[in-house]
Amino acid sequence: MTMKIKAITAALGVALMASASPALAKQKVCVFDILGAGGDVFNLSKDYVLAAKGLGADLHLEAFTDEKIASENFKTGQCDMLVATSFRTRAYNSVAGSIDALGAASVVKDGKVDMPLSYEVVKRTIQLFAGDKADALMTQGNYQVAGIFPFGAAFLYVKSRDINSVEKLAGKKIASFDYDSAQKEMISKVGASPVSADISNFGAKFNNGSVDIIAAPAAAYKPLELYKGLGNSGAIIRFPVAVLTYQLIVNKSKFPEGFAQKSRDYWAKKFPAGMQIITNAEKGIPNGAWMDIPAADSVKYTILLRESRIGLAKGGSYDPKALNIMKQIRCSVNRADSECATKTEL
């Protein structure tokens, strides 16, 4: 009888301790979407909230149309997770942030960039980074990468179709994000003039003529009304300077152990959903807005981007480990490329 009483007392004690333990507080998520709560990124994030409950997190989303404010709120601890482009998230993880390095995903076959294979490079990189073996790479200090998904190739939007070669970029004004040193260095390398901008105003600068050129994904065409900047004389050059991604960064002290890796796996499986958004955006641009470049130029520009990427990595703008991984993946999908026989980016 005494043993039964002790057992009941012990059980009650455990129950009381459990009831006294506070429920896991909601984690606030700052989500950058240029369309706010009505955009594709925010909608994908809403689906994620339900999945995150199964991973032990109770997420509360807040939409931001200004990426700088979303990033600053995360930096100052006002949110526990940041959903933003890699331009902002690279500060928290240089490896994942280097997926978007200039030309790092580009696969050239038969004198042109093979976009399906280029997106395959991004997909395989994301899948690799989603695994538990990549945890060390995906953790820097108190921050962890909790997801990566594609945002689309960045193309050059030019005010005039006469700007159809690298040589003709000289002297032109190109929008450059202050917080992305790689952009400024690349613009200067081709003899153009970088003009200070950020995601909130670079479209307006193009539309009002403050700059001659911007780099942007197809997803920006309608929301930023970039057709106004193109007018009758401009064009979108069908050559990707990079493949952009959105990334999720968490303050790991605010989430359960193992959450980030499971979350990365969730987002890796959402790659097709991201690609559908990209495909829809690209199909939404009139055929007449695009401009193709000669095959010889595609090869030349790819080499230029590679040389620039290597130089930027040496200067600290990109992570060499990430570039090495992506080169291996590029060569796994296109072994015939001459770069695969070189020791660059190794």
mmCIF file of C-alpha atoms in Angstrom:
data_model
loop_
_atom_site.group_PDB
_atom_site.id
_atom_site.type_symbol
_atom_site.label_atom_id
_atom_site.label_comp_id
_atom_site.label_asym_id
_atom_site.label_seq_id
_atom_site.Cartn_x
_atom_site.Cartn_y
_atom_site.Cartn_z
ATOM 1 C CA MET A 1 0.000 0.000 0.000
ATOM 2 C CA THR A 2 2.820 2.393 0.929
ATOM 3 C CA MET A 3 4.547 1.670 -2.395
ATOM 4 C CA LYS A 4 1.322 2.461 -4.271
ATOM 5 C CA ILE A 5 0.978 5.790 -2.449
ATOM 6 C CA LYS A 6 4.590 6.670 -3.294
ATOM 7 C CA ALA A 7 4.043 5.769 -6.926
ATOM 8 C CA ILE A 8 0.882 7.893 -7.111
ATOM 9 C CA THR A 9 2.660 10.793 -5.393
ATOM 10 C CA ALA A 10 5.577 10.557 -7.831
ATOM 11 C CA ALA A 11 3.209 10.470 -10.792
ATOM 12 C CA LEU A 12 1.336 13.509 -9.485
ATOM 13 C CA GLY A 13 4.655 15.319 -9.023
ATOM 14 C CA VAL A 14 5.650 14.681 -12.630
ATOM 15 C CA ALA A 15 2.212 15.830 -13.820
ATOM 16 C CA LEU A 16 2.443 19.009 -11.762
ATOM 17 C CA MET A 17 5.921 19.744 -13.117
ATOM 18 C CA ALA A 18 4.697 19.236 -16.661
ATOM 19 C CA SER A 19 1.719 21.515 -16.136
ATOM 20 C CA ALA A 20 3.973 24.123 -14.564
ATOM 21 C CA SER A 21 6.367 24.059 -17.564
ATOM 22 C CA PRO A 22 5.509 26.900 -19.936
ATOM 23 C CA ALA A 23 4.336 26.009 -23.434
ATOM 24 C CA LEU A 24 6.839 26.702 -26.177
ATOM 25 C CA ALA A 25 6.509 30.382 -27.018
ATOM 26 C CA LYS A 26 5.531 31.324 -30.548
ATOM 27 C CA GLN A 27 8.477 32.059 -32.763
ATOM 28 C CA LYS A 28 8.068 35.210 -34.796
ATOM 29 C CA VAL A 29 8.995 34.980 -38.468
ATOM 30 C CA CYS A 30 9.866 38.034 -40.549
ATOM 31 C CA VAL A 31 8.966 37.226 -44.158
ATOM 32 C CA PHE A 32 10.124 39.453 -46.980
ATOM 33 C CA ASP A 33 7.755 39.385 -49.942
ATOM 34 C CA ILE A 34 7.641 42.269 -52.374
ATOM 35 C CA LEU A 35 3.851 41.769 -52.547
ATOM 36 C CA GLY A 36 3.444 41.461 -48.790
ATOM 37 C CA ALA A 37 0.912 38.976 -47.419
ATOM 38 C CA GLY A 38 -0.530 38.465 -50.905
ATOM 39 C CA GLY A 39 2.692 37.206 -52.497
ATOM 40 C CA ASP A 40 3.860 33.716 -53.440
ATOM 41 C CA VAL A 41 6.636 33.627 -50.844
ATOM 42 C CA PHE A 42 4.281 34.526 -48.012
ATOM 43 C CA ASN A 43 1.774 31.917 -49.220
ATOM 44 C CA LEU A 44 4.465 29.226 -49.220
ATOM 45 C CA SER A 45 5.374 30.362 -45.703
ATOM 46 C CA LYS A 46 1.766 29.904 -44.557
ATOM 47 C CA ASP A 47 1.848 26.276 -45.679
ATOM 48 C CA TYR A 48 5.125 25.898 -43.802
ATOM 49 C CA VAL A 49 3.563 27.011 -40.496
ATOM 50 C CA LEU A 50 1.506 23.818 -40.328
ATOM 51 C CA ALA A 51 4.501 21.619 -41.150
ATOM 52 C CA ALA A 52 6.609 23.425 -38.533
ATOM 53 C CA LYS A 53 4.156 22.456 -35.784
ATOM 54 C CA GLY A 54 5.099 18.855 -36.440
ATOM 55 C CA LEU A 55 8.733 19.846 -35.940
ATOM 56 C CA GLY A 56 8.038 21.443 -32.556
ATOM 57 C CA ALA A 57 7.724 25.091 -33.590
ATOM 58 C CA ASP A 58 4.737 27.428 -33.335
ATOM 59 C CA LEU A 59 5.380 30.082 -35.965
ATOM 60 C CA HIS A 60 3.780 33.511 -36.225
ATOM 61 C CA LEU A 61 4.329 35.174 -39.617
ATOM 62 C CA GLU A 62 4.709 38.869 -40.306
ATOM 63 C CA ALA A 63 4.985 40.126 -43.891
ATOM 64 C CA PHE A 64 7.437 42.849 -44.904
ATOM 65 C CA THR A 65 7.609 44.566 -48.276
ATOM 66 C CA ASP A 66 10.955 46.127 -47.314
ATOM 67 C CA GLU A 67 13.685 43.507 -47.010
ATOM 68 C CA LYS A 68 15.969 45.832 -45.082
ATOM 69 C CA ILE A 69 13.426 46.246 -42.275
ATOM 70 C CA ALA A 70 12.776 42.491 -42.115
ATOM 71 C CA SER A 71 16.508 41.840 -41.893
ATOM 72 C CA GLU A 72 17.078 44.532 -39.241
ATOM 73 C CA ASN A 73 14.233 43.151 -37.121
ATOM 74 C CA PHE A 74 15.847 39.725 -37.213
ATOM 75 C CA LYS A 75 19.279 41.159 -36.430
ATOM 76 C CA THR A 76 17.950 42.972 -33.360
ATOM 77 C CA GLY A 77 16.053 39.926 -32.076
ATOM 78 C CA GLN A 78 12.566 41.165 -32.887
ATOM 79 C CA CYS A 79 12.042 37.989 -34.904
ATOM 80 C CA ASP A 80 13.395 34.487 -34.460
ATOM 81 C CA MET A 81 13.437 33.518 -38.138
ATOM 82 C CA LEU A 82 14.139 35.482 -41.302
ATOM 83 C CA VAL A 83 12.781 34.568 -44.739
ATOM 84 C CA ALA A 84 14.621 36.688 -47.311
ATOM 85 C CA THR A 85 16.794 36.618 -50.403
ATOM 86 C CA SER A 86 20.363 35.429 -50.069
ATOM 87 C CA PHE A 87 21.572 39.017 -50.543
ATOM 88 C CA ARG A 88 20.525 39.553 -46.907
ATOM 89 C CA THR A 89 20.904 36.033 -45.499
ATOM 90 C CA ARG A 90 24.529 35.636 -46.666
ATOM 91 C CA ALA A 91 25.553 37.670 -43.599
ATOM 92 C CA TYR A 92 24.362 34.769 -41.409
ATOM 93 C CA ASN A 93 25.677 31.872 -43.483
ATOM 94 C CA SER A 94 28.268 32.448 -46.189
ATOM 95 C CA VAL A 95 28.113 28.872 -47.501
ATOM 96 C CA ALA A 96 24.388 28.806 -48.278
ATOM 97 C CA GLY A 97 24.550 32.445 -49.333
ATOM 98 C CA SER A 98 27.081 31.601 -52.040
ATOM 99 C CA ILE A 99 24.615 29.437 -53.995
ATOM 100 C CA ASP A 100 23.671 32.682 -55.739
ATOM 101 C CA ALA A 101 27.264 33.507 -56.709
ATOM 102 C CA LEU A 102 27.727 34.900 -60.211
ATOM 103 C CA GLY A 103 27.312 32.092 -62.724
ATOM 104 C CA ALA A 104 27.794 29.401 -60.062
ATOM 105 C CA ALA A 105 24.823 27.372 -61.278
ATOM 106 C CA SER A 106 25.207 28.002 -65.011
ATOM 107 C CA VAL A 107 25.722 24.993 -67.259
ATOM 108 C CA VAL A 108 26.680 25.824 -70.856
ATOM 109 C CA LYS A 109 25.961 23.299 -73.609
ATOM 110 C CA ASP A 110 26.125 23.850 -77.361
ATOM 111 C CA GLY A 111 27.008 27.492 -76.896
ATOM 112 C CA LYS A 112 24.124 28.497 -74.627
ATOM 113 C CA VAL A 113 23.135 28.261 -70.996
ATOM 114 C CA ASP A 114 21.069 25.131 -70.438
ATOM 115 C CA MET A 115 18.485 26.404 -67.939
ATOM 116 C CA PRO A 116 16.990 23.009 -66.935
ATOM 117 C CA LEU A 117 20.478 21.717 -66.102
ATOM 118 C CA SER A 118 21.352 24.967 -64.335
ATOM 119 C CA TYR A 119 18.298 24.606 -62.111
ATOM 120 C CA GLU A 120 19.294 20.970 -61.561
ATOM 121 C CA VAL A 121 22.588 22.243 -60.138
ATOM 122 C CA VAL A 122 20.664 24.452 -57.704
ATOM 123 C CA LYS A 123 18.322 21.581 -56.804
ATOM 124 C CA ARG A 124 21.182 19.171 -56.045
ATOM 125 C CA THR A 125 22.998 21.804 -54.004
ATOM 126 C CA ILE A 126 19.881 22.460 -51.932
ATOM 127 C CA GLN A 127 19.352 18.720 -51.425
ATOM 128 C CA LEU A 128 22.955 18.301 -50.298
ATOM 129 C CA PHE A 129 22.677 21.188 -47.846
ATOM 130 C CA ALA A 130 19.392 19.770 -46.509
ATOM 131 C CA GLY A 131 21.066 16.630 -45.144
ATOM 132 C CA ASP A 132 22.138 16.185 -41.532
ATOM 133 C CA LYS A 133 25.760 15.774 -42.662
ATOM 134 C CA ALA A 134 25.651 19.412 -43.789
ATOM 135 C CA ASP A 135 24.671 20.693 -40.331
ATOM 136 C CA ALA A 136 28.141 22.054 -39.615
ATOM 137 C CA LEU A 137 28.177 23.981 -42.916
ATOM 138 C CA MET A 138 24.660 25.258 -42.314
ATOM 139 C CA THR A 139 25.508 26.581 -38.841
ATOM 140 C CA GLN A 140 27.546 29.718 -38.206
ATOM 141 C CA GLY A 141 27.585 31.033 -34.655
ATOM 142 C CA ASN A 142 24.084 31.228 -33.247
ATOM 143 C CA TYR A 143 22.450 31.058 -36.672
ATOM 144 C CA GLN A 144 21.330 28.112 -38.764
ATOM 145 C CA VAL A 145 19.956 27.755 -42.262
ATOM 146 C CA ALA A 146 16.443 26.311 -42.015
ATOM 147 C CA GLY A 147 15.546 26.204 -45.684
ATOM 148 C CA ILE A 148 16.465 27.219 -49.230
ATOM 149 C CA PHE A 149 14.190 27.471 -52.257
ATOM 150 C CA PRO A 150 14.650 28.847 -55.785
ATOM 151 C CA PHE A 151 13.619 32.365 -56.750
ATOM 152 C CA GLY A 152 14.714 32.226 -60.394
ATOM 153 C CA ALA A 153 17.495 33.291 -62.708
ATOM 154 C CA ALA A 154 18.575 36.929 -62.577
ATOM 155 C CA PHE A 155 18.563 38.467 -66.064
ATOM 156 C CA LEU A 156 19.829 41.854 -67.206
ATOM 157 C CA TYR A 157 17.064 44.337 -68.007
ATOM 158 C CA VAL A 158 18.463 47.001 -70.353
ATOM 159 C CA LYS A 159 16.969 50.333 -71.421
ATOM 160 C CA SER A 160 18.182 49.848 -75.006
ATOM 161 C CA ARG A 161 18.624 46.807 -77.223
ATOM 162 C CA ASP A 162 21.877 48.389 -78.347
ATOM 163 C CA ILE A 163 23.325 47.234 -75.016
ATOM 164 C CA ASN A 164 23.917 43.734 -76.363
ATOM 165 C CA SER A 165 27.493 42.944 -75.341
ATOM 166 C CA VAL A 166 29.799 43.237 -72.346
ATOM 167 C CA GLU A 167 31.772 45.911 -74.172
ATOM 168 C CA LYS A 168 28.655 48.080 -74.395
ATOM 169 C CA LEU A 169 28.173 48.004 -70.632
ATOM 170 C CA ALA A 170 31.082 50.432 -70.283
ATOM 171 C CA GLY A 171 29.933 53.821 -69.030
ATOM 172 C CA LYS A 172 26.383 52.627 -68.325
ATOM 173 C CA LYS A 173 24.706 53.104 -64.948
ATOM 174 C CA ILE A 174 23.800 49.831 -63.238
ATOM 175 C CA ALA A 175 21.820 49.470 -60.000
ATOM 176 C CA SER A 176 23.992 47.952 -57.261
ATOM 177 C CA PHE A 177 22.816 46.778 -53.832
ATOM 178 C CA ASP A 178 24.961 48.434 -51.172
ATOM 179 C CA TYR A 179 24.987 45.308 -49.011
ATOM 180 C CA ASP A 180 26.245 43.009 -51.795
ATOM 181 C CA SER A 181 29.898 43.799 -52.467
ATOM 182 C CA ALA A 182 30.006 41.312 -55.353
ATOM 183 C CA GLN A 183 27.644 43.450 -57.421
ATOM 184 C CA LYS A 184 29.691 46.607 -57.084
ATOM 185 C CA GLU A 185 32.946 44.823 -57.933
ATOM 186 C CA MET A 186 31.458 43.104 -60.988
ATOM 187 C CA ILE A 187 29.925 46.332 -62.292
ATOM 188 C CA SER A 188 33.228 48.150 -61.946
ATOM 189 C CA LYS A 189 35.046 45.262 -63.646
ATOM 190 C CA VAL A 190 33.064 45.760 -66.869
ATOM 191 C CA GLY A 191 33.646 49.510 -66.825
ATOM 192 C CA ALA A 192 30.122 50.488 -65.809
ATOM 193 C CA SER A 193 29.092 52.810 -62.970
ATOM 194 C CA PRO A 194 27.398 51.271 -59.895
ATOM 195 C CA VAL A 195 24.420 53.262 -58.620
ATOM 196 C CA SER A 196 23.397 52.713 -55.003
ATOM 197 C CA ALA A 197 20.063 50.877 -54.679
ATOM 198 C CA ASP A 198 18.242 48.158 -52.779
ATOM 199 C CA ILE A 199 15.336 45.802 -53.431
ATOM 200 C CA SER A 200 12.812 48.441 -52.400
ATOM 201 C CA ASN A 201 13.849 50.991 -55.027
ATOM 202 C CA PHE A 202 15.972 49.440 -57.788
ATOM 203 C CA GLY A 203 12.886 48.840 -59.953
ATOM 204 C CA ALA A 204 11.788 52.449 -59.630
ATOM 205 C CA LYS A 205 15.289 53.645 -60.523
ATOM 206 C CA PHE A 206 15.125 51.582 -63.721
ATOM 207 C CA ASN A 207 11.641 52.772 -64.591
ATOM 208 C CA ASN A 208 12.438 56.475 -64.092
ATOM 209 C CA GLY A 209 15.730 56.307 -65.995
ATOM 210 C CA SER A 210 18.086 56.783 -63.040
ATOM 211 C CA VAL A 211 19.892 53.611 -64.167
ATOM 212 C CA ASP A 212 20.339 51.975 -67.561
ATOM 213 C CA ILE A 213 20.498 48.396 -66.364
ATOM 214 C CA ILE A 214 19.277 46.200 -63.516
ATOM 215 C CA ALA A 215 19.563 42.491 -62.781
ATOM 216 C CA ALA A 216 16.305 40.876 -61.688
ATOM 217 C CA PRO A 217 14.366 37.612 -61.870
ATOM 218 C CA ALA A 218 11.219 37.213 -63.958
ATOM 219 C CA ALA A 219 9.208 37.301 -60.711
ATOM 220 C CA ALA A 220 9.980 41.034 -60.441
ATOM 221 C CA TYR A 221 8.699 41.949 -63.919
ATOM 222 C CA LYS A 222 5.013 42.500 -63.081
ATOM 223 C CA PRO A 223 5.134 43.530 -59.389
ATOM 224 C CA LEU A 224 7.752 46.224 -60.105
ATOM 225 C CA GLU A 225 6.168 47.144 -63.458
ATOM 226 C CA LEU A 226 9.531 46.779 -65.159
ATOM 227 C CA TYR A 227 7.824 46.877 -68.557
ATOM 228 C CA LYS A 228 7.617 50.633 -67.984
ATOM 229 C CA GLY A 229 11.396 50.848 -67.788
ATOM 230 C CA LEU A 230 11.834 48.654 -70.858
ATOM 231 C CA GLY A 231 9.458 50.760 -72.937
ATOM 232 C CA ASN A 232 9.702 50.127 -76.680
ATOM 233 C CA SER A 233 13.506 50.184 -76.832
ATOM 234 C CA GLY A 234 14.571 47.969 -73.931
ATOM 235 C CA ALA A 235 14.876 44.226 -73.496
ATOM 236 C CA ILE A 236 15.573 41.402 -71.072
ATOM 237 C CA ILE A 237 18.765 39.596 -72.066
ATOM 238 C CA ARG A 238 18.142 35.861 -71.963
ATOM 239 C CA PHE A 239 21.388 35.053 -70.177
ATOM 240 C CA PRO A 240 21.374 34.379 -66.414
ATOM 241 C CA VAL A 241 24.026 36.181 -64.398
ATOM 242 C CA ALA A 242 23.050 34.098 -61.345
ATOM 243 C CA VAL A 243 20.268 31.871 -60.032
ATOM 244 C CA LEU A 244 18.706 33.504 -56.997
ATOM 245 C CA THR A 245 17.344 31.807 -53.904
ATOM 246 C CA TYR A 246 15.269 32.629 -50.873
ATOM 247 C CA GLN A 247 16.663 31.343 -47.596
ATOM 248 C CA LEU A 248 15.392 30.835 -44.054
ATOM 249 C CA ILE A 249 17.717 31.697 -41.179
ATOM 250 C CA VAL A 250 16.895 30.914 -37.549
ATOM 251 C CA ASN A 251 18.274 31.949 -34.200
ATOM 252 C CA LYS A 252 18.990 28.381 -33.081
ATOM 253 C CA SER A 253 18.495 29.194 -29.393
ATOM 254 C CA LYS A 254 14.811 29.841 -30.133
ATOM 255 C CA PHE A 255 14.055 26.480 -31.763
ATOM 256 C CA PRO A 256 14.103 22.815 -30.707
ATOM 257 C CA GLU A 257 17.252 20.773 -31.276
ATOM 258 C CA GLY A 258 17.323 19.406 -34.825
ATOM 259 C CA PHE A 259 14.613 21.755 -36.084
ATOM 260 C CA ALA A 260 16.752 23.492 -38.717
ATOM 261 C CA GLN A 261 17.813 20.282 -40.486
ATOM 262 C CA LYS A 262 14.265 18.918 -40.618
ATOM 263 C CA SER A 263 13.082 22.289 -41.868
ATOM 264 C CA ARG A 264 15.745 22.290 -44.624
ATOM 265 C CA ASP A 265 14.499 18.878 -45.701
ATOM 266 C CA TYR A 266 10.932 20.228 -45.884
ATOM 267 C CA TRP A 267 11.999 23.105 -48.145
ATOM 268 C CA ALA A 268 14.171 20.864 -50.335
ATOM 269 C CA LYS A 269 11.034 18.877 -51.120
ATOM 270 C CA LYS A 270 9.272 22.136 -52.039
ATOM 271 C CA PHE A 271 11.700 22.765 -54.908
ATOM 272 C CA PRO A 272 9.072 21.857 -57.560
ATOM 273 C CA ALA A 273 6.656 24.402 -56.063
ATOM 274 C CA GLY A 274 9.337 27.078 -56.306
ATOM 275 C CA MET A 275 10.074 26.110 -59.894
ATOM 276 C CA GLN A 276 6.392 26.381 -60.791
ATOM 277 C CA ILE A 277 6.334 29.975 -59.541
ATOM 278 C CA ILE A 278 9.454 30.715 -61.613
ATOM 279 C CA THR A 279 7.995 29.085 -64.734
ATOM 280 C CA ASN A 280 4.744 31.016 -64.388
ATOM 281 C CA ALA A 281 6.645 34.292 -63.961
ATOM 282 C CA GLU A 282 8.807 33.689 -67.033
ATOM 283 C CA LYS A 283 5.789 32.705 -69.126
ATOM 284 C CA GLY A 284 4.104 35.926 -68.021
ATOM 285 C CA ILE A 285 6.701 38.044 -69.836
ATOM 286 C CA PRO A 286 5.842 38.794 -73.503
ATOM 287 C CA ASN A 287 8.081 37.023 -76.006
ATOM 288 C CA GLY A 288 8.969 40.354 -77.578
ATOM 289 C CA ALA A 289 10.555 41.580 -74.348
ATOM 290 C CA TRP A 290 13.342 38.997 -74.504
ATOM 291 C CA MET A 291 16.629 39.347 -76.409
ATOM 292 C CA ASP A 292 18.959 36.429 -77.142
ATOM 293 C CA ILE A 293 22.704 36.752 -77.509
ATOM 294 C CA PRO A 294 25.056 34.893 -79.889
ATOM 295 C CA ALA A 295 26.332 31.485 -78.749
ATOM 296 C CA ALA A 296 29.930 32.690 -78.750
ATOM 297 C CA ASP A 297 28.995 35.462 -76.338
ATOM 298 C CA SER A 298 27.304 32.988 -73.955
ATOM 299 C CA VAL A 299 30.554 31.089 -73.630
ATOM 300 C CA LYS A 300 32.578 34.286 -73.250
ATOM 301 C CA TYR A 301 30.265 35.702 -70.576
ATOM 302 C CA THR A 302 30.244 32.424 -68.647
ATOM 303 C CA ILE A 303 34.049 32.517 -68.488
ATOM 304 C CA LEU A 304 33.916 36.181 -67.410
ATOM 305 C CA LEU A 305 31.501 35.324 -64.582
ATOM 306 C CA ARG A 306 33.669 32.392 -63.527
ATOM 307 C CA GLU A 307 36.807 34.516 -63.360
ATOM 308 C CA SER A 308 34.937 37.192 -61.426
ATOM 309 C CA ARG A 309 33.449 34.625 -59.047
ATOM 310 C CA ILE A 310 36.876 33.166 -58.280
ATOM 311 C CA GLY A 311 38.292 36.618 -57.636
ATOM 312 C CA LEU A 312 35.364 37.563 -55.403
ATOM 313 C CA ALA A 313 35.806 34.359 -53.391
ATOM 314 C CA LYS A 314 39.451 35.254 -52.785
ATOM 315 C CA GLY A 315 38.278 38.651 -51.576
ATOM 316 C CA GLY A 316 35.773 37.129 -49.147
ATOM 317 C CA SER A 317 32.522 37.902 -50.990
ATOM 318 C CA TYR A 318 31.786 34.198 -51.579
ATOM 319 C CA ASP A 319 32.596 31.040 -49.650
ATOM 320 C CA PRO A 320 35.188 28.847 -51.459
ATOM 321 C CA LYS A 321 33.707 25.646 -49.966
ATOM 322 C CA ALA A 322 30.330 26.397 -51.545
ATOM 323 C CA LEU A 323 31.889 27.182 -54.923
ATOM 324 C CA ASN A 324 33.857 23.928 -54.800
ATOM 325 C CA ILE A 325 30.679 21.953 -54.092
ATOM 326 C CA MET A 326 28.799 23.661 -56.912
ATOM 327 C CA LYS A 327 31.596 23.062 -59.396
ATOM 328 C CA GLN A 328 31.497 19.353 -58.571
ATOM 329 C CA ILE A 329 27.742 19.341 -59.132
ATOM 330 C CA ARG A 330 28.042 21.283 -62.415
ATOM 331 C CA CYS A 331 30.563 18.741 -63.642
ATOM 332 C CA SER A 332 28.337 15.853 -62.540
ATOM 333 C CA VAL A 333 25.591 17.062 -64.904
ATOM 334 C CA ASN A 334 27.921 18.208 -67.702
ATOM 335 C CA ARG A 335 31.189 16.275 -67.591
ATOM 336 C CA ALA A 336 32.185 17.471 -71.068
ATOM 337 C CA ASP A 337 32.664 21.066 -69.908
ATOM 338 C CA SER A 338 36.294 22.129 -70.226
ATOM 339 C CA GLU A 339 36.268 23.613 -66.708
ATOM 340 C CA CYS A 340 35.961 20.098 -65.280
ATOM 341 C CA ALA A 341 39.552 19.394 -66.279
ATOM 342 C CA THR A 342 40.847 22.469 -64.450
ATOM 343 C CA LYS A 343 41.763 22.987 -60.809
ATOM 344 C CA THR A 344 39.854 26.242 -60.434
ATOM 345 C CA GLU A 345 37.399 26.475 -57.510
ATOM 346 C CA LEU A 346 38.916 23.354 -55.900
#
